[in-house]
mmCIF file of C-alpha atoms in Angstrom:
data_model
loop_
_atom_site.group_PDB
_atom_site.id
_atom_site.type_symbol
_atom_site.label_atom_id
_atom_site.label_comp_id
_atom_site.label_asym_id
_atom_site.label_seq_id
_atom_site.Cartn_x
_atom_site.Cartn_y
_atom_site.Cartn_z
ATOM 1 C CA MET A 20 -36.069 43.585 -38.204
ATOM 2 C CA THR A 21 -34.494 42.185 -41.334
ATOM 3 C CA ALA A 22 -31.441 44.029 -42.555
ATOM 4 C CA ALA A 23 -33.306 45.379 -45.570
ATOM 5 C CA ARG A 24 -36.086 46.866 -43.434
ATOM 6 C CA THR A 25 -34.499 48.113 -40.209
ATOM 7 C CA ASP A 26 -34.978 51.706 -41.393
ATOM 8 C CA LEU A 27 -38.684 51.101 -42.151
ATOM 9 C CA SER A 28 -38.879 53.098 -45.365
ATOM 10 C CA ALA A 29 -39.691 56.727 -44.691
ATOM 11 C CA GLU A 30 -42.074 56.639 -47.655
ATOM 12 C CA PHE A 31 -44.320 54.129 -45.886
ATOM 13 C CA LEU A 32 -44.104 55.694 -42.432
ATOM 14 C CA GLU A 33 -44.767 59.215 -43.706
ATOM 15 C CA MET A 34 -47.962 60.384 -42.073
ATOM 16 C CA PRO A 35 -50.566 62.712 -43.479
ATOM 17 C CA GLU A 36 -49.918 66.224 -42.166
ATOM 18 C CA ASP A 37 -52.944 66.089 -39.893
ATOM 19 C CA LEU A 38 -51.823 62.913 -38.036
ATOM 20 C CA ARG A 39 -48.893 61.929 -35.837
ATOM 21 C CA ILE A 40 -47.923 58.801 -33.931
ATOM 22 C CA ASP A 41 -46.558 58.773 -30.400
ATOM 23 C CA ARG A 42 -46.845 56.964 -27.071
ATOM 24 C CA PRO A 43 -50.179 56.931 -25.281
ATOM 25 C CA ASP A 44 -50.593 58.422 -21.817
ATOM 26 C CA VAL A 45 -53.237 57.915 -19.153
ATOM 27 C CA ALA A 46 -55.325 60.807 -20.494
ATOM 28 C CA ASP A 47 -55.769 58.747 -23.718
ATOM 29 C CA GLY A 48 -57.315 55.739 -21.969
ATOM 30 C CA ALA A 49 -60.938 56.823 -22.379
ATOM 31 C CA ALA A 50 -60.464 57.563 -26.084
ATOM 32 C CA LEU A 51 -58.796 54.185 -26.687
ATOM 33 C CA TRP A 52 -61.700 52.466 -24.929
ATOM 34 C CA ARG A 53 -64.183 54.378 -27.147
ATOM 35 C CA ILE A 54 -62.283 53.523 -30.349
ATOM 36 C CA ALA A 55 -62.169 49.848 -29.323
ATOM 37 C CA LYS A 56 -65.880 49.889 -28.454
ATOM 38 C CA ASP A 57 -66.817 51.574 -31.733
ATOM 39 C CA SER A 58 -64.702 49.141 -33.773
ATOM 40 C CA GLY A 59 -67.419 46.520 -33.481
ATOM 41 C CA THR A 60 -64.882 43.705 -33.805
ATOM 42 C CA LEU A 61 -62.529 43.894 -30.819
ATOM 43 C CA ASP A 62 -63.166 42.172 -27.524
ATOM 44 C CA LEU A 63 -63.919 45.215 -25.395
ATOM 45 C CA ASN A 64 -62.017 45.321 -22.137
ATOM 46 C CA SER A 65 -63.063 47.471 -19.183
ATOM 47 C CA SER A 66 -62.357 51.192 -19.389
ATOM 48 C CA TYR A 67 -60.088 50.667 -16.380
ATOM 49 C CA SER A 68 -57.902 48.280 -18.392
ATOM 50 C CA TYR A 69 -57.314 50.907 -21.108
ATOM 51 C CA LEU A 70 -56.271 53.426 -18.446
ATOM 52 C CA LEU A 71 -53.829 50.901 -16.975
ATOM 53 C CA TRP A 72 -52.581 49.988 -20.444
ATOM 54 C CA CYS A 73 -51.780 53.628 -21.199
ATOM 55 C CA ARG A 74 -49.923 53.901 -17.893
ATOM 56 C CA ASP A 75 -48.065 50.587 -17.715
ATOM 57 C CA PHE A 76 -47.534 49.612 -21.362
ATOM 58 C CA ALA A 77 -47.129 52.989 -23.092
ATOM 59 C CA GLY A 78 -43.595 52.014 -24.117
ATOM 60 C CA THR A 79 -44.910 49.075 -26.132
ATOM 61 C CA SER A 80 -48.011 50.771 -27.483
ATOM 62 C CA ALA A 81 -48.682 53.598 -29.936
ATOM 63 C CA VAL A 82 -51.442 56.105 -30.559
ATOM 64 C CA ALA A 83 -52.235 58.106 -33.693
ATOM 65 C CA ARG A 84 -53.357 61.665 -33.000
ATOM 66 C CA ASP A 85 -55.207 64.154 -35.171
ATOM 67 C CA ALA A 86 -54.163 67.810 -35.560
ATOM 68 C CA GLU A 87 -55.833 68.666 -32.229
ATOM 69 C CA GLY A 88 -53.999 65.847 -30.427
ATOM 70 C CA ARG A 89 -57.036 63.573 -30.090
ATOM 71 C CA PRO A 90 -56.426 59.822 -30.413
ATOM 72 C CA VAL A 91 -57.827 58.432 -33.685
ATOM 73 C CA GLY A 92 -56.153 55.013 -33.649
ATOM 74 C CA PHE A 93 -53.981 52.828 -31.491
ATOM 75 C CA VAL A 94 -52.009 49.641 -31.188
ATOM 76 C CA THR A 95 -51.425 48.095 -27.771
ATOM 77 C CA GLY A 96 -48.774 45.536 -27.056
ATOM 78 C CA TYR A 97 -46.290 44.214 -24.554
ATOM 79 C CA VAL A 98 -42.963 42.444 -24.532
ATOM 80 C CA ARG A 99 -43.355 38.875 -23.354
ATOM 81 C CA PRO A 100 -41.454 38.486 -20.068
ATOM 82 C CA GLU A 101 -40.084 35.032 -20.972
ATOM 83 C CA ARG A 102 -39.199 36.198 -24.500
ATOM 84 C CA PRO A 103 -37.759 39.723 -24.226
ATOM 85 C CA HIS A 104 -37.390 40.111 -28.007
ATOM 86 C CA THR A 105 -41.031 39.184 -28.724
ATOM 87 C CA LEU A 106 -43.673 41.886 -29.010
ATOM 88 C CA LEU A 107 -47.221 40.626 -28.499
ATOM 89 C CA VAL A 108 -49.667 42.976 -30.223
ATOM 90 C CA TRP A 109 -52.872 42.979 -28.188
ATOM 91 C CA GLN A 110 -55.251 45.271 -30.059
ATOM 92 C CA VAL A 111 -55.222 47.496 -33.143
ATOM 93 C CA ALA A 112 -58.077 49.886 -33.865
ATOM 94 C CA VAL A 113 -58.682 52.996 -35.953
ATOM 95 C CA ASP A 114 -61.563 55.436 -35.619
ATOM 96 C CA ALA A 115 -64.077 54.964 -38.448
ATOM 97 C CA ALA A 116 -63.412 58.450 -39.851
ATOM 98 C CA HIS A 117 -59.727 57.612 -40.364
ATOM 99 C CA ARG A 118 -59.967 54.090 -41.805
ATOM 100 C CA GLY A 119 -58.800 53.243 -45.295
ATOM 101 C CA ARG A 120 -55.686 55.432 -45.097
ATOM 102 C CA GLY A 121 -53.200 52.753 -44.028
ATOM 103 C CA LEU A 122 -53.104 54.070 -40.474
ATOM 104 C CA ALA A 123 -53.208 50.648 -38.789
ATOM 105 C CA ALA A 124 -50.183 49.523 -40.831
ATOM 106 C CA ARG A 125 -48.327 52.758 -40.015
ATOM 107 C CA LEU A 126 -49.067 52.289 -36.319
ATOM 108 C CA LEU A 127 -47.843 48.694 -36.409
ATOM 109 C CA ASP A 128 -44.673 49.550 -38.341
ATOM 110 C CA GLY A 129 -43.952 52.562 -36.149
ATOM 111 C CA LEU A 130 -44.415 50.603 -32.936
ATOM 112 C CA SER A 131 -42.297 47.653 -34.054
ATOM 113 C CA ALA A 132 -39.536 50.023 -35.256
ATOM 114 C CA ARG A 133 -39.526 51.779 -31.869
ATOM 115 C CA VAL A 134 -39.491 48.528 -29.879
ATOM 116 C CA SER A 135 -36.756 47.163 -32.139
ATOM 117 C CA ALA A 136 -34.602 50.265 -31.628
ATOM 118 C CA GLU A 137 -35.126 50.318 -27.857
ATOM 119 C CA ARG A 138 -35.017 46.598 -26.979
ATOM 120 C CA GLY A 139 -34.271 44.530 -30.042
ATOM 121 C CA LEU A 140 -37.079 42.653 -31.719
ATOM 122 C CA SER A 141 -36.989 39.192 -33.246
ATOM 123 C CA VAL A 142 -40.687 38.235 -33.357
ATOM 124 C CA VAL A 143 -44.081 39.946 -33.459
ATOM 125 C CA GLU A 144 -47.020 37.899 -32.214
ATOM 126 C CA THR A 145 -50.740 38.539 -32.252
ATOM 127 C CA THR A 146 -53.906 36.513 -32.001
ATOM 128 C CA ILE A 147 -56.688 36.709 -34.550
ATOM 129 C CA THR A 148 -60.081 35.024 -34.492
ATOM 130 C CA PRO A 149 -60.997 33.122 -37.664
ATOM 131 C CA GLY A 150 -62.937 35.312 -40.054
ATOM 132 C CA ASN A 151 -61.333 38.596 -38.955
ATOM 133 C CA THR A 152 -60.068 39.284 -42.456
ATOM 134 C CA ALA A 153 -59.040 42.895 -41.740
ATOM 135 C CA SER A 154 -56.606 41.740 -39.039
ATOM 136 C CA GLU A 155 -55.393 38.832 -41.145
ATOM 137 C CA ARG A 156 -54.640 41.235 -44.032
ATOM 138 C CA LEU A 157 -52.915 43.730 -41.714
ATOM 139 C CA PHE A 158 -50.549 41.187 -40.182
ATOM 140 C CA MET A 159 -49.891 39.222 -43.364
ATOM 141 C CA SER A 160 -49.004 42.457 -45.189
ATOM 142 C CA TYR A 161 -46.747 43.392 -42.257
ATOM 143 C CA ALA A 162 -44.930 40.063 -42.662
ATOM 144 C CA ARG A 163 -44.555 40.601 -46.423
ATOM 145 C CA ARG A 164 -43.208 44.154 -45.988
ATOM 146 C CA HIS A 165 -40.577 42.854 -43.606
ATOM 147 C CA GLY A 166 -39.784 39.646 -45.480
ATOM 148 C CA ALA A 167 -40.670 37.562 -42.435
ATOM 149 C CA PRO A 168 -42.182 34.095 -42.226
ATOM 150 C CA VAL A 169 -45.517 33.540 -40.470
ATOM 151 C CA GLU A 170 -46.428 30.565 -38.294
ATOM 152 C CA ARG A 171 -50.015 29.987 -37.152
ATOM 153 C CA GLU A 172 -51.443 27.796 -34.421
ATOM 154 C CA VAL A 173 -54.485 27.844 -32.179
ATOM 155 C CA LEU A 174 -53.411 29.470 -28.924
ATOM 156 C CA PHE A 175 -56.725 29.309 -27.077
ATOM 157 C CA GLY A 176 -59.507 27.007 -28.213
ATOM 158 C CA THR A 177 -63.196 27.771 -27.871
ATOM 159 C CA ALA A 178 -63.589 25.535 -24.816
ATOM 160 C CA GLN A 179 -60.919 27.441 -22.875
ATOM 161 C CA PHE A 180 -63.018 30.609 -22.586
ATOM 162 C CA PRO A 181 -65.025 30.552 -19.337
ATOM 163 C CA ASP A 182 -67.489 33.313 -20.248
ATOM 164 C CA GLY A 183 -69.475 31.614 -22.967
ATOM 165 C CA PRO A 184 -69.011 31.002 -26.645
ATOM 166 C CA HIS A 185 -65.870 32.573 -28.062
ATOM 167 C CA ASP A 186 -64.132 31.875 -31.331
ATOM 168 C CA PRO A 187 -60.684 30.344 -31.012
ATOM 169 C CA GLU A 188 -57.732 32.730 -30.883
ATOM 170 C CA VAL A 189 -55.136 31.821 -33.506
ATOM 171 C CA LEU A 190 -51.580 32.865 -32.701
ATOM 172 C CA TYR A 191 -49.701 34.482 -35.601
ATOM 173 C CA ARG A 192 -45.940 34.427 -34.998
ATOM 174 C CA ILE A 193 -44.157 36.739 -37.454
ATOM 175 C CA GLY A 194 -40.390 36.418 -37.629
ATOM 176 C CA PRO A 195 -37.703 35.855 -36.801
ATOM 177 C CA PHE A 196 -36.208 39.235 -37.608
ATOM 178 C CA SER A 197 -32.557 40.024 -36.979
ATOM 179 C CA VAL A 198 -32.072 41.306 -33.417
#
């Protein structure tokens, strides 16, 4: 992260009393699948993939929990093997009842702060389909908060998807941050 933001301002990361952010575990997989399904915008993966994600990529993912410990939002990601200081954010979703409270931004900031502290982080990447303005706003505001440049390029074009029509996936590369 940039020197000015390595502490990730406590004011921004402060959570409402009824919510907390931590690592997902396998027991959260079904809830993450449901939140993704109910989002109406994410490409829904199999329920099996969310279980595996919570097992194998918990260290590079985050879940927001309500007062009873139920998942109400998540961000999944992984560190790119060839680029160990690059976090690829796979999916971000918040349950409809908890939207509009800045939870997605808190999840993203909390996850990137944790990954930065544990491994060092120089770049955050994600892909966004054209027209997904909520994701564009989330990641552009993340870049502004951290004073980081953003590069965009088509990562996967429409013709590369074998299962029918799919919008292109545009890669957003945010950074570099100081490692």
